[in-house]
PDB file of C-alpha atoms in Angstrom:
ATOM      1  CA  UNK A   1     -58.590  -4.654  22.457  1.00 56.00           C
ATOM      2  CA  UNK A   2     -56.178  -1.751  22.503  1.00 61.00           C
ATOM      3  CA  UNK A   3     -54.457  -0.833  19.260  1.00 71.00           C
ATOM      4  CA  UNK A   4     -51.427   1.401  19.418  1.00 75.00           C
ATOM      5  CA  UNK A   5     -50.976   2.974  16.000  1.00 81.00           C
ATOM      6  CA  UNK A   6     -48.072   5.254  15.111  1.00 81.00           C
ATOM      7  CA  UNK A   7     -48.647   9.047  15.116  1.00 85.00           C
ATOM      8  CA  UNK A   8     -48.920   9.269  11.324  1.00 85.00           C
ATOM      9  CA  UNK A   9     -52.161   7.231  11.522  1.00 87.00           C
ATOM     10  CA  UNK A  10     -53.820  10.461  12.612  1.00 88.00           C
ATOM     11  CA  UNK A  11     -52.400  12.334   9.614  1.00 88.00           C
ATOM     12  CA  UNK A  12     -53.770   9.650   7.288  1.00 90.00           C
ATOM     13  CA  UNK A  13     -57.109   9.779   9.202  1.00 93.00           C
ATOM     14  CA  UNK A  14     -57.015   6.016   9.738  1.00 93.00           C
ATOM     15  CA  UNK A  15     -59.886   4.486  11.668  1.00 93.00           C
ATOM     16  CA  UNK A  16     -60.186   0.927  12.959  1.00 92.00           C
ATOM     17  CA  UNK A  17     -62.999  -1.561  12.384  1.00 91.00           C
ATOM     18  CA  UNK A  18     -62.983  -4.309  14.984  1.00 87.00           C
ATOM     19  CA  UNK A  19     -64.855  -7.565  14.539  1.00 83.00           C
ATOM     20  CA  UNK A  20     -64.905 -10.002  17.457  1.00 81.00           C
ATOM     21  CA  UNK A  21     -62.094 -12.529  17.213  1.00 78.00           C
ATOM     22  CA  UNK A  22     -60.739 -11.216  13.902  1.00 83.00           C
ATOM     23  CA  UNK A  23     -57.698  -9.031  13.298  1.00 86.00           C
ATOM     24  CA  UNK A  24     -58.647  -5.361  12.984  1.00 93.00           C
ATOM     25  CA  UNK A  25     -59.344  -3.776   9.606  1.00 96.00           C
ATOM     26  CA  UNK A  26     -57.917  -0.292   9.103  1.00 96.00           C
ATOM     27  CA  UNK A  27     -59.762   2.229   6.932  1.00 96.00           C
ATOM     28  CA  UNK A  28     -58.113   5.232   5.292  1.00 96.00           C
ATOM     29  CA  UNK A  29     -60.394   7.786   3.564  1.00 95.00           C
ATOM     30  CA  UNK A  30     -59.286   9.430   0.347  1.00 93.00           C
ATOM     31  CA  UNK A  31     -58.210  13.055   0.823  1.00 90.00           C
ATOM     32  CA  UNK A  32     -55.862  15.596  -0.720  1.00 89.00           C
ATOM     33  CA  UNK A  33     -53.247  14.588   1.882  1.00 86.00           C
ATOM     34  CA  UNK A  34     -52.901  11.108   0.307  1.00 88.00           C
ATOM     35  CA  UNK A  35     -53.104  12.183  -3.327  1.00 89.00           C
ATOM     36  CA  UNK A  36     -50.391  10.944  -5.674  1.00 90.00           C
ATOM     37  CA  UNK A  37     -50.945  11.538  -9.361  1.00 90.00           C
ATOM     38  CA  UNK A  38     -54.381  13.078 -10.024  1.00 91.00           C
ATOM     39  CA  UNK A  39     -57.173  10.746  -8.943  1.00 89.00           C
ATOM     40  CA  UNK A  40     -54.888   8.133  -7.380  1.00 94.00           C
ATOM     41  CA  UNK A  41     -53.546   7.333  -3.929  1.00 95.00           C
ATOM     42  CA  UNK A  42     -49.872   7.980  -3.233  1.00 96.00           C
ATOM     43  CA  UNK A  43     -47.847   4.790  -2.837  1.00 95.00           C
ATOM     44  CA  UNK A  44     -46.397   6.033   0.451  1.00 95.00           C
ATOM     45  CA  UNK A  45     -49.861   6.365   1.955  1.00 95.00           C
ATOM     46  CA  UNK A  46     -50.708   2.810   0.847  1.00 96.00           C
ATOM     47  CA  UNK A  47     -47.426   1.502   2.273  1.00 96.00           C
ATOM     48  CA  UNK A  48     -48.050   3.312   5.559  1.00 95.00           C
ATOM     49  CA  UNK A  49     -51.542   1.838   5.791  1.00 96.00           C
ATOM     50  CA  UNK A  50     -50.152  -1.656   5.138  1.00 97.00           C
ATOM     51  CA  UNK A  51     -47.526  -1.219   7.854  1.00 95.00           C
ATOM     52  CA  UNK A  52     -50.141  -0.083  10.349  1.00 94.00           C
ATOM     53  CA  UNK A  53     -52.408  -3.033   9.432  1.00 96.00           C
ATOM     54  CA  UNK A  54     -49.510  -5.423  10.037  1.00 96.00           C
ATOM     55  CA  UNK A  55     -48.741  -3.815  13.406  1.00 93.00           C
ATOM     56  CA  UNK A  56     -52.421  -3.997  14.422  1.00 93.00           C
ATOM     57  CA  UNK A  57     -52.607  -7.687  13.416  1.00 94.00           C
ATOM     58  CA  UNK A  58     -49.434  -8.447  15.380  1.00 94.00           C
ATOM     59  CA  UNK A  59     -50.753  -6.621  18.456  1.00 91.00           C
ATOM     60  CA  UNK A  60     -54.004  -8.588  18.109  1.00 91.00           C
ATOM     61  CA  UNK A  61     -52.067 -11.892  17.936  1.00 92.00           C
ATOM     62  CA  UNK A  62     -49.872 -10.978  20.922  1.00 91.00           C
ATOM     63  CA  UNK A  63     -52.943 -10.049  22.939  1.00 88.00           C
ATOM     64  CA  UNK A  64     -54.670 -13.319  21.961  1.00 87.00           C
ATOM     65  CA  UNK A  65     -51.642 -15.316  23.121  1.00 83.00           C
ATOM     66  CA  UNK A  66     -51.831 -13.525  26.455  1.00 78.00           C
ATOM     67  CA  UNK A  67     -48.399 -11.897  26.191  1.00 58.00           C
ATOM     68  CA  UNK A  68     -47.842 -13.134  29.749  1.00 54.00           C
ATOM     69  CA  UNK A  69     -49.052  -9.848  31.218  1.00 60.00           C
ATOM     70  CA  UNK A  70     -46.172  -7.962  29.644  1.00 71.00           C
ATOM     71  CA  UNK A  71     -46.241  -5.280  27.007  1.00 79.00           C
ATOM     72  CA  UNK A  72     -43.946  -6.567  24.242  1.00 87.00           C
ATOM     73  CA  UNK A  73     -42.288  -4.023  21.997  1.00 90.00           C
ATOM     74  CA  UNK A  74     -42.213  -4.675  18.270  1.00 91.00           C
ATOM     75  CA  UNK A  75     -39.598  -3.353  15.886  1.00 94.00           C
ATOM     76  CA  UNK A  76     -39.723  -3.692  12.095  1.00 93.00           C
ATOM     77  CA  UNK A  77     -36.856  -5.668  10.554  1.00 96.00           C
ATOM     78  CA  UNK A  78     -37.806  -5.446   6.878  1.00 95.00           C
ATOM     79  CA  UNK A  79     -40.743  -4.575   4.649  1.00 95.00           C
ATOM     80  CA  UNK A  80     -41.560  -5.585   1.082  1.00 96.00           C
ATOM     81  CA  UNK A  81     -44.515  -3.950  -0.675  1.00 97.00           C
ATOM     82  CA  UNK A  82     -46.018  -5.132  -3.964  1.00 97.00           C
ATOM     83  CA  UNK A  83     -48.244  -2.626  -5.770  1.00 97.00           C
ATOM     84  CA  UNK A  84     -50.843  -4.421  -7.890  1.00 96.00           C
ATOM     85  CA  UNK A  85     -53.102  -1.636  -9.184  1.00 94.00           C
ATOM     86  CA  UNK A  86     -53.615   2.057  -8.617  1.00 94.00           C
ATOM     87  CA  UNK A  87     -55.628   3.091  -5.582  1.00 94.00           C
ATOM     88  CA  UNK A  88     -58.514   5.316  -6.657  1.00 95.00           C
ATOM     89  CA  UNK A  89     -60.312   8.179  -4.928  1.00 93.00           C
ATOM     90  CA  UNK A  90     -62.309   6.096  -2.447  1.00 94.00           C
ATOM     91  CA  UNK A  91     -61.774   4.620   1.028  1.00 96.00           C
ATOM     92  CA  UNK A  92     -59.022   2.021   1.295  1.00 97.00           C
ATOM     93  CA  UNK A  93     -59.066  -0.869   3.761  1.00 97.00           C
ATOM     94  CA  UNK A  94     -56.162  -2.986   4.970  1.00 97.00           C
ATOM     95  CA  UNK A  95     -55.753  -5.999   7.231  1.00 97.00           C
ATOM     96  CA  UNK A  96     -52.834  -8.116   8.320  1.00 97.00           C
ATOM     97  CA  UNK A  97     -52.375 -11.830   8.917  1.00 97.00           C
ATOM     98  CA  UNK A  98     -49.687 -13.127  11.269  1.00 97.00           C
ATOM     99  CA  UNK A  99     -48.130 -16.084   9.479  1.00 97.00           C
ATOM    100  CA  UNK A 100     -45.603 -16.903  12.214  1.00 97.00           C
ATOM    101  CA  UNK A 101     -45.379 -15.720  15.786  1.00 95.00           C
ATOM    102  CA  UNK A 102     -42.264 -16.830  17.605  1.00 93.00           C
ATOM    103  CA  UNK A 103     -40.684 -15.684  20.831  1.00 91.00           C
ATOM    104  CA  UNK A 104     -38.431 -13.108  19.147  1.00 94.00           C
ATOM    105  CA  UNK A 105     -39.556 -12.841  15.501  1.00 97.00           C
ATOM    106  CA  UNK A 106     -42.934 -12.511  13.767  1.00 97.00           C
ATOM    107  CA  UNK A 107     -43.827 -12.680  10.085  1.00 98.00           C
ATOM    108  CA  UNK A 108     -46.884 -10.738   8.935  1.00 98.00           C
ATOM    109  CA  UNK A 109     -48.620 -10.335   5.576  1.00 98.00           C
ATOM    110  CA  UNK A 110     -50.945  -7.408   4.916  1.00 98.00           C
ATOM    111  CA  UNK A 111     -53.212  -6.527   2.007  1.00 98.00           C
ATOM    112  CA  UNK A 112     -54.960  -3.303   1.032  1.00 98.00           C
ATOM    113  CA  UNK A 113     -58.129  -3.191  -1.045  1.00 98.00           C
ATOM    114  CA  UNK A 114     -60.886  -0.795  -2.031  1.00 97.00           C
ATOM    115  CA  UNK A 115     -64.023  -2.367  -3.535  1.00 94.00           C
ATOM    116  CA  UNK A 116     -63.443  -6.099  -3.148  1.00 95.00           C
ATOM    117  CA  UNK A 117     -61.148  -7.726  -0.619  1.00 94.00           C
ATOM    118  CA  UNK A 118     -60.090 -10.421  -3.083  1.00 95.00           C
ATOM    119  CA  UNK A 119     -58.834  -7.752  -5.521  1.00 96.00           C
ATOM    120  CA  UNK A 120     -56.070  -6.069  -3.508  1.00 97.00           C
ATOM    121  CA  UNK A 121     -54.394  -2.892  -4.680  1.00 97.00           C
ATOM    122  CA  UNK A 122     -51.207  -3.726  -2.736  1.00 98.00           C
ATOM    123  CA  UNK A 123     -49.742  -6.376  -0.463  1.00 98.00           C
ATOM    124  CA  UNK A 124     -46.814  -6.421   1.939  1.00 98.00           C
ATOM    125  CA  UNK A 125     -44.674  -8.932   3.796  1.00 98.00           C
ATOM    126  CA  UNK A 126     -43.057  -7.747   6.998  1.00 97.00           C
ATOM    127  CA  UNK A 127     -40.784  -9.235   9.613  1.00 97.00           C
ATOM    128  CA  UNK A 128     -40.747  -7.894  13.162  1.00 97.00           C
ATOM    129  CA  UNK A 129     -38.450  -8.313  16.117  1.00 97.00           C
ATOM    130  CA  UNK A 130     -40.388  -8.862  19.342  1.00 95.00           C
ATOM    131  CA  UNK A 131     -38.797  -7.665  22.570  1.00 92.00           C
ATOM    132  CA  UNK A 132     -40.511  -9.206  25.565  1.00 85.00           C
ATOM    133  CA  UNK A 133     -39.747  -7.986  29.069  1.00 77.00           C
TER     134      UNK A 133
END
């Protein structure tokens, strides 16, 4: 599986964990570059990680559907992020779930967590326009 992440993934030092058949999990280490208030992650870094997790999940779903040999382009329509608790100074993981994949529009939910996946620090809902050639 090929995952095309945006250039700022490198700035955030995001790596990808791939498990066969499952959407990829993105991992962002804690560093001074993602520091918000002392000891906590910046909300922008969390939001960026969530967006990248949603894009990776959508690419995974498009690849699983076959994408008819084309390379569909995806464009964000809107993003809503809910912050649930402060991200601490430890690695943060995020994964997306495609809730609807149509011909032109996709809906994706993504969550970010640190210690336990069922205790997310933030969640996002995103809608994407899919342009198929």
